């Protein structure tokens, strides 16, 4: 199969499809400025040491939580204020989710990359609104989508004149409360755009804890190493100083103090693949 040759500009200084790995990492939700700064400060220093291009990630709203009582985030206004402060204080680019078309323009005043959640990857109006901001658009493959069908999501973004679009693999529904990653999806989607592998959501167990999602954190390293060996342009990883106390997706997240060893391992495999 023919691999997509063009590069995608994530920001003015960060390129997908080049010789450097890109990492999107941060806590699941923008719980507080303090948590975001702790994670962002650590990750910026670590990625600079390793020569990895870094984009800070956190969500202002988790609109797709399993139950009504689950923590959603600090709200759009409050969350964007936190992200704006992090961006200014750390001098790092930002990626955050958008769930509704009307959110795109406002989120784009802070975020450098707009992320389309997996459940919403077919939502034409949302994709087009994100594209029209002119910001890079990161589309997660739906858990229900065939990888080859993601070319149509890419086309919706490009149809608005925005070529800075790329895809993310995060697993496919496998029975109830479970996901499986088909590694064939990575080269299949790589025909259309650069591809990011979402390490932590790929081990999620959606709704698996009775009203909230669980996860199998112990499998993150296996899947990340496999994706690095197959070939991706970067990784998406949620991390937290104390995942057991995180307000969203704690069972999937990698403890912040483990990120150095984790990244060194997958970077070594990723580099070998690039040199092959």
Coordinates of N, CA, C and O in Angstrom, one line a residue, residues 34 40 48 111 118 163 190 228:
X34 N -2.9 23.7 38.9 CA -1.8 23.1 39.6 C -1.4 21.8 39.0 O -0.3 21.5 38.7
X40 N 2.6 19.3 32.9 CA 3.2 20.0 31.8 C 4.7 20.3 32.0 O 5.5 20.2 31.1
X48 N 12.1 17.6 26.0 CA 13.3 18.4 25.5 C 14.6 17.5 25.7 O 15.4 17.5 24.8
X111 N -6.3 26.8 21.9 CA -5.7 25.5 21.4 C -5.0 25.7 20.1 O -5.5 26.4 19.2
X118 N -13.5 10.2 19.5 CA -13.8 9.0 18.6 C -15.3 8.9 18.4 O -15.7 8.5 17.2
X163 N -5.6 21.4 5.2 CA -4.9 20.1 5.0 C -4.2 19.6 6.2 O -3.5 18.6 6.2
X190 N -2.5 5.2 7.6 CA -1.3 6.0 7.2 C -1.3 6.3 5.7 O -0.4 7.1 5.2
X228 N 4.9 1.4 17.9 CA 6.2 2.0 17.5 C 6.9 1.1 16.5 O 7.5 1.6 15.5

